[in-house]
Amino acid sequence: MWPSNELTSRLGIDVAIIQAPMAGGNTPALSSAVSNAGGLGSLGLGTSSVDDARAQIAEHVKSSNRSLNANFFCHDEPEQTEDRSAAMRARLQPWYDEMELGEVPLPHAPFTTFGAEHVDMLKTLSPKVVSFHFGLPEPDLYQAVRETDAVILASATTVSEARWLEAQGVDAIIAQGLEAGGHRGTFQGADPTAQPGLFALLPQITSAVDLPVIAAGGIVDGRTIAAALALGASAVQIGTAFLLCPEAYVHPAHRKELASARDDGTRLTQLFSGRPARGFRNAYMDTFEPFEADAAPFPTQLSLTGPLRKGAGESRVGDVMSLWSGQSASLIREMPAADLTALLVAETNAQLSRLAKR
Ligand SMILES: Cc1cc2nc3c(=O)[nH]c(=O)nc-3n(C[C@H](O)[C@H](O)[C@H](O)COP(=O)(O)O)c2cc1C
């Protein structure tokens, strides 16, 4: 009963499961295990240098000759960062003092947006799939990616964003519901708290565009995959459920939160990076919650919060680091990525035949 469709054949995969790109959390071991199991392994390379991205893709290719999704960020480069970070730097100073970290530094961007060097890399490495978060690259760069023959995917968090992506000629749209872990892919400035959950967003996007739609947010097992397929998805993109796989790169404090998650443990915040992202609440988020608006522009806020991670030491690091997670983390299971992919397929088949018999 498992669907093969136009999208799965274009992506070169056997099962309609995409392991979500997760910059910082994914590894070539994770992406290659999922690709070898018939799904689509992804590498979130948005926070990597071009050299590091090149090395990660090469590592994937060493372990798998199946499709790979290389994923990049298309954020605006931050401006006036010194002025726009002054309030946040003042608020953080007492924490720096307590951890004996000195003065809060002036902000800097730890990585760049998608640019010409990324295109050069894609021309030589030719991953089968390229996906974008936070919109699309500048038109000339986008055109150059098109010419590599990669299948192009991009995230939408509203119907308006999905329509815009369709007009730019992407091949499929990732409908990212409010449940999703990590950064919202939003790029038209929508209020994150007003964005729809996946149950509302997915059918509205499938009705609004003529492209295949990939469902993302809160999908963790056969029931949730079957629900996404019933709502019109051609495939699912799953992040949080892959974080407990041994192949993922997850700090022990983060792993502990994932393993003991509850349904109401996460919240959206821009306090870590300067853009809204979903993660488990911790002391840092709770303390600075009233000052969300003071966060420095993405991604420079990361350069202000990063030192806290070092200063906190092992015992308190979970209080200050980002602990990205979607809303369904209490249902995720710890097992190797190939086993998880196979289990998700088996559960989905069982769920679909149960529903057919009703
Ligand atoms: C730890 C983590 C990091 C993420 N990083 C990225 C990223 O680099 N690029 C991207 O397109 N999406 C990223 N996402 C969002 C996922 O693509 C996807 O929308 C989300 O994981 C789906 O929700 P779920 O976590 O409930 O499965 C990230 C998600 C998580 C949990």
Short mmCIF file of C-alpha atoms and ligand atoms in Angstrom, two decimals:
data_model
loop_
_atom_site.label_atom_id
_atom_site.label_comp_id
_atom_site.label_asym_id
_atom_site.label_seq_id
_atom_site.Cartn_x
_atom_site.Cartn_y
_atom_site.Cartn_z
CA MET A 1 0.00 0.00 0.00
CA TRP A 2 3.01 2.28 0.43
CA PRO A 3 2.80 5.03 -2.17
CA SER A 4 5.14 5.32 -5.13
CA ASN A 5 4.38 8.48 -6.99
CA GLU A 6 5.82 11.01 -9.36
CA LEU A 7 7.76 12.65 -6.52
CA THR A 8 9.36 9.45 -5.20
CA SER A 9 10.51 8.54 -8.69
CA ARG A 10 11.94 12.03 -9.29
CA LEU A 11 13.77 11.89 -5.97
CA GLY A 12 15.05 8.39 -6.79
CA ILE A 13 13.75 6.85 -3.55
CA ASP A 14 11.77 3.70 -2.71
CA VAL A 15 9.83 5.01 0.28
CA ALA A 16 8.32 8.48 0.67
CA ILE A 17 10.29 9.31 3.82
CA ILE A 18 12.73 12.23 3.90
CA GLN A 19 15.04 12.48 6.90
CA ALA A 20 14.85 16.21 7.53
CA PRO A 21 17.97 18.29 7.07
CA MET A 22 19.09 19.28 10.57
CA ALA A 23 22.10 21.56 10.51
CA GLY A 24 24.37 20.62 13.38
CA GLY A 25 22.42 17.43 14.20
CA ASN A 26 22.66 15.46 10.98
CA THR A 27 25.77 13.56 9.94
CA PRO A 28 26.79 11.70 6.77
CA ALA A 29 26.33 8.48 8.79
CA LEU A 30 22.67 9.41 9.38
CA SER A 31 21.93 10.59 5.84
CA SER A 32 23.60 7.59 4.19
CA ALA A 33 21.81 5.11 6.50
CA VAL A 34 18.41 6.59 5.55
CA SER A 35 19.26 6.74 1.84
CA ASN A 36 20.50 3.14 1.88
CA ALA A 37 17.24 2.12 3.57
CA GLY A 38 15.30 3.52 0.58
CA GLY A 39 14.36 6.96 1.97
CA LEU A 40 15.97 10.31 1.26
CA GLY A 41 18.88 11.18 3.54
CA SER A 42 19.56 14.90 3.97
CA LEU A 43 22.47 17.03 5.06
CA GLY A 44 21.53 20.43 6.52
CA LEU A 45 24.57 22.46 5.46
CA GLY A 46 23.26 25.94 6.28
CA THR A 47 25.66 26.46 9.18
CA SER A 48 28.68 24.81 7.51
CA SER A 49 31.51 26.44 5.58
CA VAL A 50 31.64 25.46 1.90
CA ASP A 51 34.71 23.28 2.57
CA ASP A 52 32.98 21.48 5.40
CA ALA A 53 29.83 21.04 3.29
CA ARG A 54 31.94 19.56 0.51
CA ALA A 55 33.54 17.13 2.98
CA GLN A 56 30.18 16.05 4.40
CA ILE A 57 28.72 15.39 0.95
CA ALA A 58 31.83 13.39 -0.01
CA GLU A 59 31.45 11.36 3.19
CA HIS A 60 27.81 10.57 2.36
CA VAL A 61 28.77 9.49 -1.16
CA LYS A 62 31.43 7.13 0.24
CA SER A 63 28.75 5.27 2.19
CA SER A 64 25.80 5.50 -0.19
CA ASN A 65 25.29 5.78 -3.92
CA ARG A 66 21.59 6.55 -3.39
CA SER A 67 20.03 10.03 -3.53
CA LEU A 68 21.14 12.83 -1.20
CA ASN A 69 19.35 16.08 -0.31
CA ALA A 70 21.79 18.96 0.28
CA ASN A 71 20.05 21.75 2.21
CA PHE A 72 20.98 25.42 2.55
CA PHE A 73 19.79 28.61 4.25
CA CYS A 74 18.66 31.64 2.21
CA HIS A 75 18.45 34.29 4.92
CA ASP A 76 19.15 37.97 4.35
CA GLU A 77 22.65 38.90 5.46
CA PRO A 78 22.29 40.84 8.76
CA GLU A 79 22.79 44.62 8.82
CA GLN A 80 23.52 47.21 11.54
CA THR A 81 24.29 44.37 13.89
CA GLU A 82 26.13 46.47 16.45
CA ASP A 83 23.15 48.79 17.05
CA ARG A 84 20.57 46.02 16.79
CA SER A 85 22.34 43.86 19.37
CA ALA A 86 23.00 46.51 22.02
CA ALA A 87 19.93 45.73 24.17
CA MET A 88 20.55 41.99 24.08
CA ARG A 89 24.24 42.38 24.89
CA ALA A 90 23.33 44.44 27.97
CA ARG A 91 20.80 41.82 29.11
CA LEU A 92 23.29 38.99 28.66
CA GLN A 93 26.13 40.72 30.54
CA PRO A 94 25.09 39.46 34.03
CA TRP A 95 25.15 35.87 32.73
CA TYR A 96 28.58 36.45 31.20
CA ASP A 97 29.73 37.94 34.52
CA GLU A 98 28.47 34.98 36.50
CA MET A 99 30.29 32.58 34.18
CA GLU A 100 33.42 34.78 34.13
CA LEU A 101 33.26 35.16 30.37
CA GLY A 102 34.22 38.85 30.27
CA GLU A 103 32.41 41.38 28.06
CA VAL A 104 29.64 40.19 25.78
CA PRO A 105 31.35 40.37 22.35
CA LEU A 106 30.22 42.43 19.39
CA PRO A 107 28.07 40.20 17.20
CA HIS A 108 29.27 38.44 14.06
CA ALA A 109 27.59 36.09 11.60
CA PRO A 110 28.99 32.57 12.10
CA PHE A 111 27.92 31.51 8.58
CA THR A 112 26.81 33.09 5.32
CA THR A 113 23.69 32.80 3.23
CA PHE A 114 23.65 30.65 0.06
CA GLY A 115 26.04 32.21 -2.44
CA ALA A 116 28.13 31.72 -5.58
CA GLU A 117 30.64 29.38 -3.86
CA HIS A 118 27.78 27.06 -2.92
CA VAL A 119 26.69 26.96 -6.56
CA ASP A 120 30.24 26.04 -7.65
CA MET A 121 30.25 23.22 -5.12
CA LEU A 122 26.87 21.92 -6.33
CA LYS A 123 28.09 21.98 -9.93
CA THR A 124 30.96 19.65 -9.07
CA LEU A 125 29.23 17.38 -6.54
CA SER A 126 25.75 17.21 -8.15
CA PRO A 127 23.58 15.94 -5.30
CA LYS A 128 20.31 14.59 -6.66
CA VAL A 129 18.22 16.94 -4.51
CA VAL A 130 18.84 20.50 -3.27
CA SER A 131 16.53 22.11 -0.74
CA PHE A 132 16.25 25.59 0.71
CA HIS A 133 15.05 26.99 4.05
CA PHE A 134 14.09 30.69 4.57
CA GLY A 135 13.04 31.25 0.95
CA LEU A 136 15.15 30.85 -2.18
CA PRO A 137 18.54 32.15 -3.36
CA GLU A 138 18.86 35.33 -5.44
CA PRO A 139 17.41 34.75 -8.95
CA ASP A 140 20.78 34.31 -10.76
CA LEU A 141 21.97 31.82 -8.16
CA TYR A 142 18.64 29.99 -8.23
CA GLN A 143 18.87 29.75 -12.02
CA ALA A 144 22.39 28.33 -11.73
CA VAL A 145 21.15 25.64 -9.32
CA ARG A 146 18.32 24.83 -11.76
CA GLU A 147 20.94 24.23 -14.42
CA THR A 148 22.59 21.51 -12.29
CA ASP A 149 19.47 19.35 -12.86
CA ALA A 150 18.95 18.88 -9.14
CA VAL A 151 15.38 18.42 -7.95
CA ILE A 152 14.65 21.60 -5.95
CA LEU A 153 12.57 21.62 -2.75
CA ALA A 154 11.77 24.54 -0.44
CA SER A 155 9.87 25.07 2.81
CA ALA A 156 6.62 27.03 3.15
CA THR A 157 4.86 27.83 6.41
CA THR A 158 1.82 29.55 4.86
CA VAL A 159 -0.25 29.20 1.69
CA SER A 160 1.11 32.53 0.46
CA GLU A 161 4.71 31.28 0.75
CA ALA A 162 3.77 28.04 -1.07
CA ARG A 163 2.21 30.00 -3.96
CA TRP A 164 5.30 32.19 -4.24
CA LEU A 165 7.60 29.14 -4.34
CA GLU A 166 5.44 27.56 -7.04
CA ALA A 167 5.70 30.75 -9.11
CA GLN A 168 9.51 30.58 -8.86
CA GLY A 169 9.44 27.06 -10.34
CA VAL A 170 10.47 24.77 -7.45
CA ASP A 171 9.76 21.06 -7.97
CA ALA A 172 8.00 20.35 -4.67
CA ILE A 173 6.99 22.25 -1.55
CA ILE A 174 7.66 21.26 2.04
CA ALA A 175 4.63 22.28 4.12
CA GLN A 176 6.17 22.94 7.53
CA GLY A 177 3.54 22.96 10.26
CA LEU A 178 3.82 24.85 13.51
CA GLU A 179 4.60 21.57 15.33
CA ALA A 180 7.97 21.26 13.60
CA GLY A 181 11.23 21.22 15.53
CA GLY A 182 14.09 23.59 14.75
CA HIS A 183 13.83 26.77 12.70
CA ARG A 184 10.64 27.87 10.98
CA GLY A 185 11.33 28.17 7.27
CA THR A 186 9.16 31.27 7.14
CA PHE A 187 10.37 33.99 4.76
CA GLN A 188 7.45 36.38 4.23
CA GLY A 189 7.59 37.76 7.75
CA ALA A 190 4.46 36.03 9.04
CA ASP A 191 3.87 36.14 12.79
CA PRO A 192 5.11 32.70 13.86
CA THR A 193 2.38 32.31 16.48
CA ALA A 194 -0.26 32.84 13.78
CA GLN A 195 1.12 30.16 11.45
CA PRO A 196 -1.04 27.04 11.04
CA GLY A 197 -0.37 23.59 12.44
CA LEU A 198 0.16 20.82 9.87
CA PHE A 199 -3.43 19.52 10.02
CA ALA A 200 -4.65 22.92 8.84
CA LEU A 201 -1.71 23.89 6.63
CA LEU A 202 -1.24 20.74 4.55
CA PRO A 203 -4.68 20.48 2.88
CA GLN A 204 -4.73 24.22 2.28
CA ILE A 205 -1.37 24.08 0.51
CA THR A 206 -2.28 20.96 -1.52
CA SER A 207 -5.45 22.79 -2.65
CA ALA A 208 -3.56 25.97 -3.50
CA VAL A 209 -0.68 24.61 -5.63
CA ASP A 210 -0.27 22.09 -8.43
CA LEU A 211 3.02 20.74 -7.12
CA PRO A 212 3.72 17.68 -4.96
CA VAL A 213 3.68 18.62 -1.28
CA ILE A 214 5.88 17.14 1.46
CA ALA A 215 4.47 17.22 4.99
CA ALA A 216 6.71 18.24 7.92
CA GLY A 217 6.01 18.76 11.61
CA GLY A 218 5.11 16.30 14.35
CA ILE A 219 5.42 13.19 12.12
CA VAL A 220 6.97 10.35 14.13
CA ASP A 221 5.25 7.03 13.39
CA GLY A 222 2.96 5.11 11.01
CA ARG A 223 -0.18 6.86 12.27
CA THR A 224 1.15 10.33 11.63
CA ILE A 225 2.60 9.34 8.22
CA ALA A 226 -0.76 7.81 7.18
CA ALA A 227 -2.53 10.99 8.31
CA ALA A 228 -0.19 13.15 6.21
CA LEU A 229 -0.79 10.92 3.16
CA ALA A 230 -4.55 11.13 3.75
CA LEU A 231 -4.31 14.92 3.76
CA GLY A 232 -2.66 14.89 0.34
CA ALA A 233 1.08 14.71 1.04
CA SER A 234 3.26 12.96 -1.55
CA ALA A 235 5.98 12.35 1.05
CA VAL A 236 6.86 13.21 4.65
CA GLN A 237 9.90 15.02 6.07
CA ILE A 238 10.80 13.84 9.57
CA GLY A 239 13.31 15.54 11.86
CA THR A 240 12.89 15.04 15.60
CA ALA A 241 12.21 11.28 15.31
CA PHE A 242 15.68 10.80 13.78
CA LEU A 243 17.45 12.72 16.57
CA LEU A 244 17.51 9.73 18.92
CA CYS A 245 19.25 7.56 16.29
CA PRO A 246 22.84 6.82 17.32
CA GLU A 247 24.02 8.26 13.97
CA ALA A 248 22.70 11.77 14.83
CA TYR A 249 25.00 14.31 16.48
CA VAL A 250 23.12 15.28 19.63
CA HIS A 251 24.62 16.60 22.89
CA PRO A 252 23.92 14.27 25.86
CA ALA A 253 21.88 17.01 27.61
CA HIS A 254 19.70 17.31 24.49
CA ARG A 255 19.40 13.54 24.14
CA LYS A 256 18.21 13.35 27.76
CA GLU A 257 15.43 15.89 27.09
CA LEU A 258 14.37 14.03 23.94
CA ALA A 259 14.20 10.73 25.79
CA SER A 260 11.96 12.15 28.53
CA ALA A 261 9.88 14.61 26.47
CA ARG A 262 6.28 15.59 27.21
CA ASP A 263 3.63 16.96 24.87
CA ASP A 264 3.86 20.50 26.27
CA GLY A 265 7.62 20.79 26.69
CA THR A 266 8.53 22.91 23.64
CA ARG A 267 8.09 26.52 22.63
CA LEU A 268 9.04 28.79 19.74
CA THR A 269 11.84 31.23 20.45
CA GLN A 270 14.18 33.51 18.56
CA LEU A 271 16.43 33.95 21.58
CA PHE A 272 19.11 31.52 20.37
CA SER A 273 19.68 32.54 16.76
CA GLY A 274 17.52 35.58 15.98
CA ARG A 275 14.88 33.58 14.04
CA PRO A 276 11.97 31.62 15.50
CA ALA A 277 12.72 27.96 16.17
CA ARG A 278 11.07 25.28 18.30
CA GLY A 279 12.88 23.60 21.18
CA PHE A 280 12.53 22.40 24.75
CA ARG A 281 12.13 25.15 27.32
CA ASN A 282 15.14 25.70 29.53
CA ALA A 283 16.38 28.28 32.05
CA TYR A 284 17.84 30.58 29.37
CA MET A 285 14.57 30.66 27.38
CA ASP A 286 12.47 31.21 30.50
CA THR A 287 14.66 34.03 31.80
CA PHE A 288 14.83 35.99 28.55
CA GLU A 289 11.29 35.26 27.30
CA PRO A 290 10.09 38.86 27.95
CA PHE A 291 12.96 40.14 25.77
CA GLU A 292 12.38 38.05 22.62
CA ALA A 293 12.19 41.23 20.55
CA ASP A 294 15.73 42.22 21.58
CA ALA A 295 17.35 39.22 19.87
CA ALA A 296 20.10 40.32 17.45
CA PRO A 297 19.43 39.67 13.75
CA PHE A 298 19.84 36.09 12.51
CA PRO A 299 22.35 34.52 12.64
CA THR A 300 24.42 36.99 14.72
CA GLN A 301 22.47 36.23 17.91
CA LEU A 302 24.26 32.85 17.84
CA SER A 303 27.58 34.60 18.39
CA LEU A 304 26.21 36.13 21.61
CA THR A 305 24.64 32.95 23.00
CA GLY A 306 27.34 30.50 21.85
CA PRO A 307 29.87 31.41 24.59
CA LEU A 308 27.30 30.64 27.32
CA ARG A 309 27.38 27.01 26.20
CA LYS A 310 31.09 26.82 26.93
CA GLY A 311 30.88 28.84 30.14
CA ALA A 312 28.06 26.80 31.67
CA GLY A 313 30.12 23.61 31.99
CA GLU A 314 28.74 20.09 31.65
CA SER A 315 26.39 20.33 34.63
CA ARG A 316 24.49 23.41 33.40
CA VAL A 317 24.91 23.26 29.63
CA GLY A 318 21.32 22.04 29.15
CA ASP A 319 20.13 25.28 30.80
CA VAL A 320 21.70 27.51 28.16
CA MET A 321 21.97 25.62 24.85
CA SER A 322 19.29 25.23 22.20
CA LEU A 323 17.45 21.90 22.52
CA TRP A 324 15.56 21.77 19.22
CA SER A 325 12.57 19.47 19.10
CA GLY A 326 9.15 19.15 17.50
CA GLN A 327 5.94 18.78 19.49
CA SER A 328 5.69 14.97 19.14
CA ALA A 329 9.01 14.09 20.78
CA SER A 330 7.35 12.02 23.52
CA LEU A 331 6.58 9.39 20.85
CA ILE A 332 10.06 9.01 19.34
CA ARG A 333 12.09 5.81 19.66
CA GLU A 334 15.81 5.20 19.99
CA MET A 335 17.19 2.87 17.30
CA PRO A 336 19.54 2.90 14.30
CA ALA A 337 18.30 5.02 11.39
CA ALA A 338 17.93 2.09 8.97
CA ASP A 339 15.76 0.22 11.51
CA LEU A 340 13.68 3.34 12.16
CA THR A 341 13.10 3.86 8.43
CA ALA A 342 12.02 0.22 8.01
CA LEU A 343 9.78 0.42 11.09
CA LEU A 344 8.08 3.60 9.82
CA VAL A 345 7.33 1.89 6.51
CA ALA A 346 5.93 -1.23 8.20
CA GLU A 347 3.81 0.83 10.61
CA THR A 348 2.45 2.98 7.80
CA ASN A 349 1.48 -0.08 5.75
CA ALA A 350 -0.25 -1.58 8.79
CA GLN A 351 -2.08 1.68 9.50
CA LEU A 352 -3.20 2.11 5.89
CA SER A 353 -4.58 -1.44 5.72
CA ARG A 354 -6.33 -1.03 9.09
CA LEU A 355 -8.04 2.11 7.76
CA ALA A 356 -8.96 0.37 4.46
CA LYS A 357 -10.72 -2.41 6.41
CA ARG A 358 -12.85 -0.07 8.50
C1 LIG B 1 17.46 19.79 15.26
C2 LIG B 1 16.75 20.32 14.05
C3 LIG B 1 17.47 21.06 13.11
C4 LIG B 1 16.85 21.50 11.94
N1 LIG B 1 17.61 22.13 10.97
C5 LIG B 1 17.06 22.36 9.75
C6 LIG B 1 17.88 22.77 8.66
O1 LIG B 1 19.10 22.92 8.79
N2 LIG B 1 17.28 22.97 7.46
C7 LIG B 1 15.94 22.76 7.27
O2 LIG B 1 15.44 22.93 6.15
N3 LIG B 1 15.13 22.38 8.28
C8 LIG B 1 15.67 22.16 9.51
N4 LIG B 1 14.87 21.70 10.54
C9 LIG B 1 13.42 21.59 10.32
C10 LIG B 1 13.07 20.27 9.59
O3 LIG B 1 13.37 20.37 8.22
C11 LIG B 1 11.60 19.89 9.69
O4 LIG B 1 10.78 20.93 9.24
C12 LIG B 1 11.16 19.49 11.10
O5 LIG B 1 12.13 18.70 11.73
C13 LIG B 1 9.86 18.72 11.04
O6 LIG B 1 9.29 18.60 12.31
P1 LIG B 1 9.62 17.40 13.35
O7 LIG B 1 10.93 17.80 13.95
O8 LIG B 1 8.50 17.43 14.29
O9 LIG B 1 9.73 16.13 12.54
C14 LIG B 1 15.46 21.26 11.73
C15 LIG B 1 14.75 20.53 12.68
C16 LIG B 1 15.37 20.06 13.84
C17 LIG B 1 14.57 19.26 14.82
#
